[in-house]
mmCIF file of C-alpha atoms in Angstrom:
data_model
loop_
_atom_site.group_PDB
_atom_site.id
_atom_site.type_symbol
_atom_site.label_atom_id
_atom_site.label_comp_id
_atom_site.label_asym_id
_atom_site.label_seq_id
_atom_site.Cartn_x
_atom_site.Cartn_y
_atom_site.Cartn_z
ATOM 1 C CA UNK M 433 0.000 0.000 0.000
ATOM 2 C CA UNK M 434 2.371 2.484 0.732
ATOM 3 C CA UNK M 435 4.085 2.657 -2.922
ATOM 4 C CA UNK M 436 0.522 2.927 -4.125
ATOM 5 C CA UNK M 437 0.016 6.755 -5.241
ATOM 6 C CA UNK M 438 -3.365 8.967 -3.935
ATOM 7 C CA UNK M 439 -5.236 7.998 -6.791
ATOM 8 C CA UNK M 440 -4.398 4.608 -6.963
ATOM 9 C CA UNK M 441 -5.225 4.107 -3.112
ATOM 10 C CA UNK M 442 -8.849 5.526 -4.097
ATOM 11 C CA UNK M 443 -9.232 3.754 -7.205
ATOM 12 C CA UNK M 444 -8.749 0.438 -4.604
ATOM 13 C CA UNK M 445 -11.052 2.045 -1.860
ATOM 14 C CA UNK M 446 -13.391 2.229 -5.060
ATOM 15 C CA UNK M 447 -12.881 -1.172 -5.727
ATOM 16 C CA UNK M 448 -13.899 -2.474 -2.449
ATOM 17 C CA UNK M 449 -16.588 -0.267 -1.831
ATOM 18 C CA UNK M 450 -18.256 -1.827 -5.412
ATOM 19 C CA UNK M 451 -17.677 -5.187 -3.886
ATOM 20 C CA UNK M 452 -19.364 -4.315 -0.680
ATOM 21 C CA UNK M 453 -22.493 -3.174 -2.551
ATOM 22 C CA UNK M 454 -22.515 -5.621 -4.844
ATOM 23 C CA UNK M 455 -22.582 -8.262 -1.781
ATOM 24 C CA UNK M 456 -25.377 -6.191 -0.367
ATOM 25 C CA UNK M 457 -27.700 -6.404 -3.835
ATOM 26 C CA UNK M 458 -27.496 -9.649 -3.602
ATOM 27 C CA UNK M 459 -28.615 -10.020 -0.228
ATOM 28 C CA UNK M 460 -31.364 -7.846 -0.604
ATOM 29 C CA UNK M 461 -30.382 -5.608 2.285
ATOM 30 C CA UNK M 462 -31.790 -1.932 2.382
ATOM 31 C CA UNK M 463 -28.998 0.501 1.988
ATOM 32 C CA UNK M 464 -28.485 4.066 3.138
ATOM 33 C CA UNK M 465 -25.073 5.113 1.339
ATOM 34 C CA UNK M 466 -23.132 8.554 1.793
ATOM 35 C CA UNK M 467 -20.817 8.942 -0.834
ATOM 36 C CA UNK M 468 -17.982 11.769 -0.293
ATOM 37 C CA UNK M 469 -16.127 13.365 -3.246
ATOM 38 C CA UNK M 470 -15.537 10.164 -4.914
ATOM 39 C CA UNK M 471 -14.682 11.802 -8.060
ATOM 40 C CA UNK M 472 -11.289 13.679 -6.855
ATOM 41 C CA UNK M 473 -8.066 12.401 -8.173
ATOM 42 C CA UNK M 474 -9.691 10.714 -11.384
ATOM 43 C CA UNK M 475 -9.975 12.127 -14.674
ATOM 44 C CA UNK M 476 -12.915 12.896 -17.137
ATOM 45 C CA UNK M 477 -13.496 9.191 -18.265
ATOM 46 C CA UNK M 478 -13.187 7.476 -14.749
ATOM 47 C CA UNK M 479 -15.430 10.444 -13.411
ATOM 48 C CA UNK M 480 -18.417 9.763 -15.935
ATOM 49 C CA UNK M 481 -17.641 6.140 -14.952
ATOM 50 C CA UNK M 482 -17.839 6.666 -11.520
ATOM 51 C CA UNK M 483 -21.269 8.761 -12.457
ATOM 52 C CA UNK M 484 -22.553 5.882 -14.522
ATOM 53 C CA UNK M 485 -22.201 3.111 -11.919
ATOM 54 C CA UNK M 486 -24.004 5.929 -8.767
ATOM 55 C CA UNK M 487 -26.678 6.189 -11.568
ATOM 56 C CA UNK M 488 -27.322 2.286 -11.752
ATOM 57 C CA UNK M 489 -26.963 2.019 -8.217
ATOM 58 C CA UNK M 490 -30.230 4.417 -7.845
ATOM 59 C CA UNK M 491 -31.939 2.564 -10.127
ATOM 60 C CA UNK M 492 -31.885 -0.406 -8.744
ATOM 61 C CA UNK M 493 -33.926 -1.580 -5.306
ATOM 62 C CA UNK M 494 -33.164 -1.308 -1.735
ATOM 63 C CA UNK M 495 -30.200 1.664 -1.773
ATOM 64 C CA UNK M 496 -30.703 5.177 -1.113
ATOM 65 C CA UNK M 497 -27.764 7.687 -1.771
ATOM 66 C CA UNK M 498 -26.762 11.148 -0.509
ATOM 67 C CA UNK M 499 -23.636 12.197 -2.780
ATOM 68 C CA UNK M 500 -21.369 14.969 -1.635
ATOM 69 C CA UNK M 501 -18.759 16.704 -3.275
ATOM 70 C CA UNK M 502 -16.866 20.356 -3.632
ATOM 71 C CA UNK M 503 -16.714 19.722 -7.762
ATOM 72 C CA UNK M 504 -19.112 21.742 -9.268
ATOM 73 C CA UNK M 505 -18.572 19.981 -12.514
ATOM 74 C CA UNK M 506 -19.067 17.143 -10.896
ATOM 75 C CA UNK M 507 -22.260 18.378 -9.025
ATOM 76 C CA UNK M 508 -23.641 19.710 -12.689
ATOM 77 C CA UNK M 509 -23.046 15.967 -14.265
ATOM 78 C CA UNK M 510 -24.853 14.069 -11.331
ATOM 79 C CA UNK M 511 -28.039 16.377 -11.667
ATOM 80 C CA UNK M 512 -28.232 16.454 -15.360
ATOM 81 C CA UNK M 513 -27.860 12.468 -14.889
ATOM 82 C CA UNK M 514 -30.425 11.099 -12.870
ATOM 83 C CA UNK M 515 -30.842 13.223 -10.060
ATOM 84 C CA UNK M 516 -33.361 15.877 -10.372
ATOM 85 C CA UNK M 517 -32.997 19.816 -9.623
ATOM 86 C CA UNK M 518 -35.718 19.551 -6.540
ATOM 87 C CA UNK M 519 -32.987 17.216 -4.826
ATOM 88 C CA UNK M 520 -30.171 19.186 -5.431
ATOM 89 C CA UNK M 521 -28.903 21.308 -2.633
ATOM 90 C CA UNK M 522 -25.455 23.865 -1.751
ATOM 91 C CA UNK M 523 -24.293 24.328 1.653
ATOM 92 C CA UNK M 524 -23.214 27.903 2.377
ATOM 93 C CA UNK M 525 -20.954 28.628 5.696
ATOM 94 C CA UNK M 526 -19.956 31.527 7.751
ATOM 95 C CA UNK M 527 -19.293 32.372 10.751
ATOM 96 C CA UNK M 528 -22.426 31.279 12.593
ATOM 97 C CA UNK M 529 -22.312 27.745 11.130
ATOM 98 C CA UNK M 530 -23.540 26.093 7.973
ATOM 99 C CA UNK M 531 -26.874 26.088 6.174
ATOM 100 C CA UNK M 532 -28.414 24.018 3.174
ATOM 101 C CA UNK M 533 -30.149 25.520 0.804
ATOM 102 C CA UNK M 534 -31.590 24.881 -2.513
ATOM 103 C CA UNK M 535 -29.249 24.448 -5.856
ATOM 104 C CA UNK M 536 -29.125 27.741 -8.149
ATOM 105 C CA UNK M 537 -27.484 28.434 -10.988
ATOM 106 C CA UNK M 538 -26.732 25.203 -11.976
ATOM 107 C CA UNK M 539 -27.837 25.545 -15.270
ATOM 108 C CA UNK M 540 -26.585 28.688 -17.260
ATOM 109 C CA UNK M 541 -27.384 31.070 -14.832
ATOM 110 C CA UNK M 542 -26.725 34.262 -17.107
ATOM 111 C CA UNK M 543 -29.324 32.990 -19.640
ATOM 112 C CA UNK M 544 -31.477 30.939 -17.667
ATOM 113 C CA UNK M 545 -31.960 34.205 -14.619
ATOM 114 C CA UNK M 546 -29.916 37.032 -15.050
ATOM 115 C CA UNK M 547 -30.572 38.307 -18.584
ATOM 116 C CA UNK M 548 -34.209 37.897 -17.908
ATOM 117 C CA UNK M 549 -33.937 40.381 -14.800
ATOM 118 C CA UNK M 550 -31.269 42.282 -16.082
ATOM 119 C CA UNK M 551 -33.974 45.437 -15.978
ATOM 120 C CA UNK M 552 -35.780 44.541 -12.783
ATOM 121 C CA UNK M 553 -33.037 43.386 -10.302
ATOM 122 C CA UNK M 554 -29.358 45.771 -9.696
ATOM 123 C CA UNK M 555 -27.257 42.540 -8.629
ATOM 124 C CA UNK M 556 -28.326 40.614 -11.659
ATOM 125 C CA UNK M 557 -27.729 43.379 -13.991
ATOM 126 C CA UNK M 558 -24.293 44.219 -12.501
ATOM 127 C CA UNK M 559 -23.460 40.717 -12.922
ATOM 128 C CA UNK M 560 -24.269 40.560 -16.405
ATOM 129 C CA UNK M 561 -21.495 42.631 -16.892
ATOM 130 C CA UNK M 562 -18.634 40.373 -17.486
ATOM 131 C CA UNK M 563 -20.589 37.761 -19.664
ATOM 132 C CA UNK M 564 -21.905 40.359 -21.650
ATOM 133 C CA UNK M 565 -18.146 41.543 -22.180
ATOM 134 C CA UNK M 566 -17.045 38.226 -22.863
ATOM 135 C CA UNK M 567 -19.685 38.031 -25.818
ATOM 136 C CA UNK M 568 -18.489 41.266 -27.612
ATOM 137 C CA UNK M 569 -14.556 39.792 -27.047
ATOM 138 C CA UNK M 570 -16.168 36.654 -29.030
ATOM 139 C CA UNK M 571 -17.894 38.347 -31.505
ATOM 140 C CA UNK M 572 -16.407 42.142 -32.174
ATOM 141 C CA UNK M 573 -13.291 41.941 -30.760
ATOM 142 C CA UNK M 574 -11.501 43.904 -27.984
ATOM 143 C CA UNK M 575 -11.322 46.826 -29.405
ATOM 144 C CA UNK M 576 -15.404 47.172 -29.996
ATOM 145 C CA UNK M 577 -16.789 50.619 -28.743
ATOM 146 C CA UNK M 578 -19.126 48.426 -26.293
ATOM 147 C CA UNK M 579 -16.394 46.308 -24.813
ATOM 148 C CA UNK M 580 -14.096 49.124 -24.048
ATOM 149 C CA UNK M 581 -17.243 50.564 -22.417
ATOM 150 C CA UNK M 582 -17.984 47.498 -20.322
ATOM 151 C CA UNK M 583 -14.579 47.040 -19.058
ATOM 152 C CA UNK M 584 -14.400 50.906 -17.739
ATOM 153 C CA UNK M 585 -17.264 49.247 -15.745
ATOM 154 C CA UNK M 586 -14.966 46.615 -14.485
ATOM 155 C CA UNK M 587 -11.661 48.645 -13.649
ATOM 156 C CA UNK M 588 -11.064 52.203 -13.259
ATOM 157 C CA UNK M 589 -10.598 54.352 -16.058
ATOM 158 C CA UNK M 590 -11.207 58.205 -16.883
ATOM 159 C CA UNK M 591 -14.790 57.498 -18.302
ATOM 160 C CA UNK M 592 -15.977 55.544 -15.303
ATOM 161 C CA UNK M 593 -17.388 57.832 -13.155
ATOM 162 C CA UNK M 594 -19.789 59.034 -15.862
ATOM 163 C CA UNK M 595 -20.836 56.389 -17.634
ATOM 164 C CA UNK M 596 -24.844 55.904 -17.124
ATOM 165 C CA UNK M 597 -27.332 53.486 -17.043
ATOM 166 C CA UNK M 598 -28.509 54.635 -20.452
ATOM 167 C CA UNK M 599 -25.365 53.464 -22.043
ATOM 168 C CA UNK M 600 -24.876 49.997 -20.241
ATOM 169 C CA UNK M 601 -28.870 49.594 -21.465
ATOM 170 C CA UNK M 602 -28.049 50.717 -24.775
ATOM 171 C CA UNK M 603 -25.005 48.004 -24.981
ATOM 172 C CA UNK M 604 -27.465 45.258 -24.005
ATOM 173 C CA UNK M 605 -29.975 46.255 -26.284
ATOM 174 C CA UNK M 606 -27.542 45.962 -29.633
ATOM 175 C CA UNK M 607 -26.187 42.586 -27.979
ATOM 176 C CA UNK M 608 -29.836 40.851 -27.476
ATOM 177 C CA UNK M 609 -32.349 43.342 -28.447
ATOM 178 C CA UNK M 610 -34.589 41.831 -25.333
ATOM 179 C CA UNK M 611 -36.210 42.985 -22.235
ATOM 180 C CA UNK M 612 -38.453 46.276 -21.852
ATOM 181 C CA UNK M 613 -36.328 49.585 -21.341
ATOM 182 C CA UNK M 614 -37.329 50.784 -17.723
ATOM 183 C CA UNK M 615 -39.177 54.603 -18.154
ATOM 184 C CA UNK M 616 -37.461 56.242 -14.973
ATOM 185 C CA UNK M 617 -34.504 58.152 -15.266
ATOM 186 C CA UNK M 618 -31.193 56.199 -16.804
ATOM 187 C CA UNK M 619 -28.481 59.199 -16.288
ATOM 188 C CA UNK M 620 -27.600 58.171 -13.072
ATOM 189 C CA UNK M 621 -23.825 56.459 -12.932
ATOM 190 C CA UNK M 622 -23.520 52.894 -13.269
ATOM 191 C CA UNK M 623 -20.551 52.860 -10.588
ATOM 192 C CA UNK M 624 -22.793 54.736 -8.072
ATOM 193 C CA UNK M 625 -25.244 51.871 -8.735
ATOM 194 C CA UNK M 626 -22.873 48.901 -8.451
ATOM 195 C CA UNK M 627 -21.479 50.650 -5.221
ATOM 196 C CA UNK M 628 -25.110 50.809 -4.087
ATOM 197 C CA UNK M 629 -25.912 47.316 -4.854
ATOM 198 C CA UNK M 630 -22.538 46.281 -2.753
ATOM 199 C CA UNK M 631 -23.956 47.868 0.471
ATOM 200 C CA UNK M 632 -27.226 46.027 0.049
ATOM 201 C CA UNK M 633 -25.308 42.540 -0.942
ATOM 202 C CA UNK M 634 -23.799 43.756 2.857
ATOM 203 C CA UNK M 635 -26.823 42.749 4.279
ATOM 204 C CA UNK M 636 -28.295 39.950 2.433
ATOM 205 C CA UNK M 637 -29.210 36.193 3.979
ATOM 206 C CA UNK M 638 -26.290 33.734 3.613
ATOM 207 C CA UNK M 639 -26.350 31.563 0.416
ATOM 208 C CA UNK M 640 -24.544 30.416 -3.084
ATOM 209 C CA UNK M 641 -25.371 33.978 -3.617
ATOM 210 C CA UNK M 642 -23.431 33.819 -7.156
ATOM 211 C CA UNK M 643 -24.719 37.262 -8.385
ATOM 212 C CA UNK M 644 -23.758 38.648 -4.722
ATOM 213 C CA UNK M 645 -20.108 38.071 -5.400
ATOM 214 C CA UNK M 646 -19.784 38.946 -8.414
ATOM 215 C CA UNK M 647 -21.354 42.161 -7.278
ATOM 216 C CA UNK M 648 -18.937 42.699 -4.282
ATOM 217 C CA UNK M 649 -15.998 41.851 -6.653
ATOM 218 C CA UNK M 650 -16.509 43.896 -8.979
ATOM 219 C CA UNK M 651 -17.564 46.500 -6.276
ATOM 220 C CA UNK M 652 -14.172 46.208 -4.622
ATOM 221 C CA UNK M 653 -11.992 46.247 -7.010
ATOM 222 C CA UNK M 654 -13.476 49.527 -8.477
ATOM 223 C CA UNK M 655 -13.367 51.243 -5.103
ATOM 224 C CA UNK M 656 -9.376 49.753 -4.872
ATOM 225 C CA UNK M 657 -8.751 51.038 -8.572
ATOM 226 C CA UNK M 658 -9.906 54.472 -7.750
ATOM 227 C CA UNK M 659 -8.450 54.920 -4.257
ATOM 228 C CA UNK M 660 -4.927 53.791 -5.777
ATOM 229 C CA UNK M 661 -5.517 56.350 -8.914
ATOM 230 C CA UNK M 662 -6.318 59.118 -7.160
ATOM 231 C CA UNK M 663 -3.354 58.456 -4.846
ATOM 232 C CA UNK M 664 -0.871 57.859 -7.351
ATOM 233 C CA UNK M 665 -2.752 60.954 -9.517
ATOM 234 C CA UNK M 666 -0.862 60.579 -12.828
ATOM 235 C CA UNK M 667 -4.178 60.312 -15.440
ATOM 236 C CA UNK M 668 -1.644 59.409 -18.456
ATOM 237 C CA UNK M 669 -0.022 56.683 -16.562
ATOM 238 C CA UNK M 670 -3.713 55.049 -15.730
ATOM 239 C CA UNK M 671 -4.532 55.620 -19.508
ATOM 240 C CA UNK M 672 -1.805 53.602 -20.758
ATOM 241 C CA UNK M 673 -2.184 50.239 -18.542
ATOM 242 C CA UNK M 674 -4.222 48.114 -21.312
ATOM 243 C CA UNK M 675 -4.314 45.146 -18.976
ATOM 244 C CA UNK M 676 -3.584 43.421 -15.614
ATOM 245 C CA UNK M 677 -4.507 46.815 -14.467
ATOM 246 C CA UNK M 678 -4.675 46.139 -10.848
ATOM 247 C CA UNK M 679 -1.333 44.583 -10.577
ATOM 248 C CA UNK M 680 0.086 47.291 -12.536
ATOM 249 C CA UNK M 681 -1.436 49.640 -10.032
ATOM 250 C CA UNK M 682 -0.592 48.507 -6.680
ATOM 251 C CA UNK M 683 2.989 47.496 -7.962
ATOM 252 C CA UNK M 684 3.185 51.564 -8.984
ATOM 253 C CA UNK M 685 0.969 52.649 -5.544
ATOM 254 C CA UNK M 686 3.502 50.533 -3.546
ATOM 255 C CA UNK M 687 6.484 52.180 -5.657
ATOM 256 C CA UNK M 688 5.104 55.442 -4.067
ATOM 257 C CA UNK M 689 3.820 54.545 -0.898
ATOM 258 C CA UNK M 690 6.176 51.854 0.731
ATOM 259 C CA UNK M 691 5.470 50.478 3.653
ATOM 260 C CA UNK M 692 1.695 51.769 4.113
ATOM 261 C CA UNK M 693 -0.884 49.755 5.988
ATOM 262 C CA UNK M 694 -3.306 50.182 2.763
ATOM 263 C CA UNK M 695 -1.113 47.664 0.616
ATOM 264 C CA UNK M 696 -2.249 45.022 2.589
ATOM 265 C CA UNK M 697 -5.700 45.638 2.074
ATOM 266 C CA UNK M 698 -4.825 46.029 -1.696
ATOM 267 C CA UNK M 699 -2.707 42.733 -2.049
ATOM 268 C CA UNK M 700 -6.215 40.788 -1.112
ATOM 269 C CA UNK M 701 -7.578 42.930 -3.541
ATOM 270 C CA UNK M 702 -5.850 41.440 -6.517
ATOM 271 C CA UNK M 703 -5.862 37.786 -4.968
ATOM 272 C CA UNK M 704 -9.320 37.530 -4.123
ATOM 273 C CA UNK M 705 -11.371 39.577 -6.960
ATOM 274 C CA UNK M 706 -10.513 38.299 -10.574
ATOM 275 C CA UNK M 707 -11.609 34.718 -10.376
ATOM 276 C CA UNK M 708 -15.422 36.068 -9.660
ATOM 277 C CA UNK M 709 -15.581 38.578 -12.477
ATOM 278 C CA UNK M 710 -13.692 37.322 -15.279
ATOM 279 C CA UNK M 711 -16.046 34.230 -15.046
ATOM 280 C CA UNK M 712 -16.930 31.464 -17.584
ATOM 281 C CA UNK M 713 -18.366 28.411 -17.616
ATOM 282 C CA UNK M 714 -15.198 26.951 -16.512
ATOM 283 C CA UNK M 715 -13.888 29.174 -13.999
ATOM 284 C CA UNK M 716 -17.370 28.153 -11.644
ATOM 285 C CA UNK M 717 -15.737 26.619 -8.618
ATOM 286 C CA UNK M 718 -13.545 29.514 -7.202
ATOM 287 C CA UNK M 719 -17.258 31.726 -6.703
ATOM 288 C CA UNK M 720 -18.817 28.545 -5.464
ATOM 289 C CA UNK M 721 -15.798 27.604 -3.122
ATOM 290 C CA UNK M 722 -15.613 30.807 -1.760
ATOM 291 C CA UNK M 723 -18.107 31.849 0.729
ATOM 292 C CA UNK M 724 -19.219 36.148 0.297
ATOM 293 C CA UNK M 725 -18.846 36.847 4.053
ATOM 294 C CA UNK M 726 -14.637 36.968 2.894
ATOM 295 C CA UNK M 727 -15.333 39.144 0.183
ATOM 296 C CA UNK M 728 -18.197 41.269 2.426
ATOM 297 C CA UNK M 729 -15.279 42.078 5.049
ATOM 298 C CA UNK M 730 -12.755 43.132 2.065
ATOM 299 C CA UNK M 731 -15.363 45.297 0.467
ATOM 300 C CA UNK M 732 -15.930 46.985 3.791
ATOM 301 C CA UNK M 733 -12.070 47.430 4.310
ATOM 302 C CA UNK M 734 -11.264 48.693 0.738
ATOM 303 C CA UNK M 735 -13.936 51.533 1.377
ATOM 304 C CA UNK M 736 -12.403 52.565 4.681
ATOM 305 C CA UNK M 737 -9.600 53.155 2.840
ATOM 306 C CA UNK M 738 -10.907 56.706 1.208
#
């Protein structure tokens, strides 16, 4: 056993355990099985494998089966296989202990919820935000009028501050052409909104809470982006940075300000924001994995710092 490698040792705890239920089919007995990540350390095949043989398992008599696991791929596969949505469930945990609550998002959450409320609810629309960018990169290309206007939404750049509502309704408009435009005023400031949509996030019941984090990501690093530019105050350096902008930033804010207490607060900035806002299907798990209370506390640090 002990030249066997991690994933060898599991593919023989595997082994057994398949031997074990296939003794207890045979007998007939009435089985309650808990099954615990059982898909780490295998790749794609043995995972769909593994999938396959829970799915005949539950299909036959006399075993019942509560499957756990931190993969949301994983997770995804297993409901789209043979266990419904209504038994689906995410465990959220903060500091007061953990709750269960039912599974959201599973399924294409930016077309299947957000899009559709993307007039109607602040979070959802602010969310939008980086898929919608991601589908003018695919389409139009990084230098499109609309992207360029989307990602002055996502980072801090001289046309920030005033770009309105109007013109992040306009850009969804010539991407889907959906949804009613809402009648009450659209020249307020997009950042004011996201910054307002952050302090209600503040306050919201514990959950998966995927537009939440987004929202508070996004949120942050805007209010980090700003607080270093205005420090560092040199407009044509800020204009020039064409990407990894907050990197570029705190590595020129810590050039000029050595040794303040705000770089720590900064450095968790860049190490805890990306991952939730340049999202895509396969960048799920870091948003899922981590809970919003962490990125609640940052947000409320990063606006002490004006």
């Amino acid at each position: 056993m002990a030249t066997l490698s991690t994933g060898e040792k599991k593919a023989l705890y595997i082994l057994n355990i398949i031997f074990d239920i296939r003794v207890r089919q045979e007998a007939g007995q009435a089985t309650f099985m808990v099954v615990d990540d059982v898909a780490d350390s295998f790749d794609y095949k043995n995972k769909y494998a593994i999938i396959q043989y829970l799915k005949d398992v539950a299909e036959g008599d006399g075993f019942q089966q509560v499957i756990l696991t931190h993969n949301f791929d994983f997770f995804r596969t297993i409901k789209s296989r043979f266990v419904g949505y209504g038994n689906c469930l995410m465990v959220s945990r903060n500091s007061d202990g953990i709750t269960l609550a039912k599974a959201a998002g599973i399924d294409n959450v930016f077309v299947n919820d957000w899009k559709a409320h993307f007039f109607n609810d602040s979070k959802k629309r602010i969310a939008s935000v980086p898929f919608m960018r991601n589908l003018i990169e695919f389409t139009k290309g990084d230098g499109d009028a609309g992207y360029l206007k989307l990602t002055s939404l996502l980072h801090w750049r001289a046309d920030t501050a005033s770009t309105t509502e109007a013109e992040l309704d306009e850009i969804y408009q010539g991407l889907f052409g959906l949804g009613q435009k809402p009648v009450d005023d659209r020249t307020g400031s997009v950042v004011n909104g996201i910054y307002a949509a952050a302090s209600e996030c503040l306050v919201a019941p514990d959950g998966a809470n995927f537009e939440h984090k987004i929202v508070l990501s996004i949120a942050i690093r805007l209010k980090a982006e700003e607080f270093m530019a205005g420090k560092i105050n040199d407009p044509s350096f800020l204009a020039s940075i064409s990407q990894n902008q907050t990197p570029k930033l705190l590595k020129r804010y810590t050039a000029q300000f050595s040794g303040d207490p705000s770089v720590k607060v900064l450095d968790k900035v860049v190490l805890m924001t990306p991952e939730n806002i340049h999202l895509n299907a396969f960048m799920y798990e870091p948003i899922l994995d981590m809970s919003d209370e962490h990125l609640r506390k940052l947000y409320g640090e990063v606006v002490a710092l004006a």
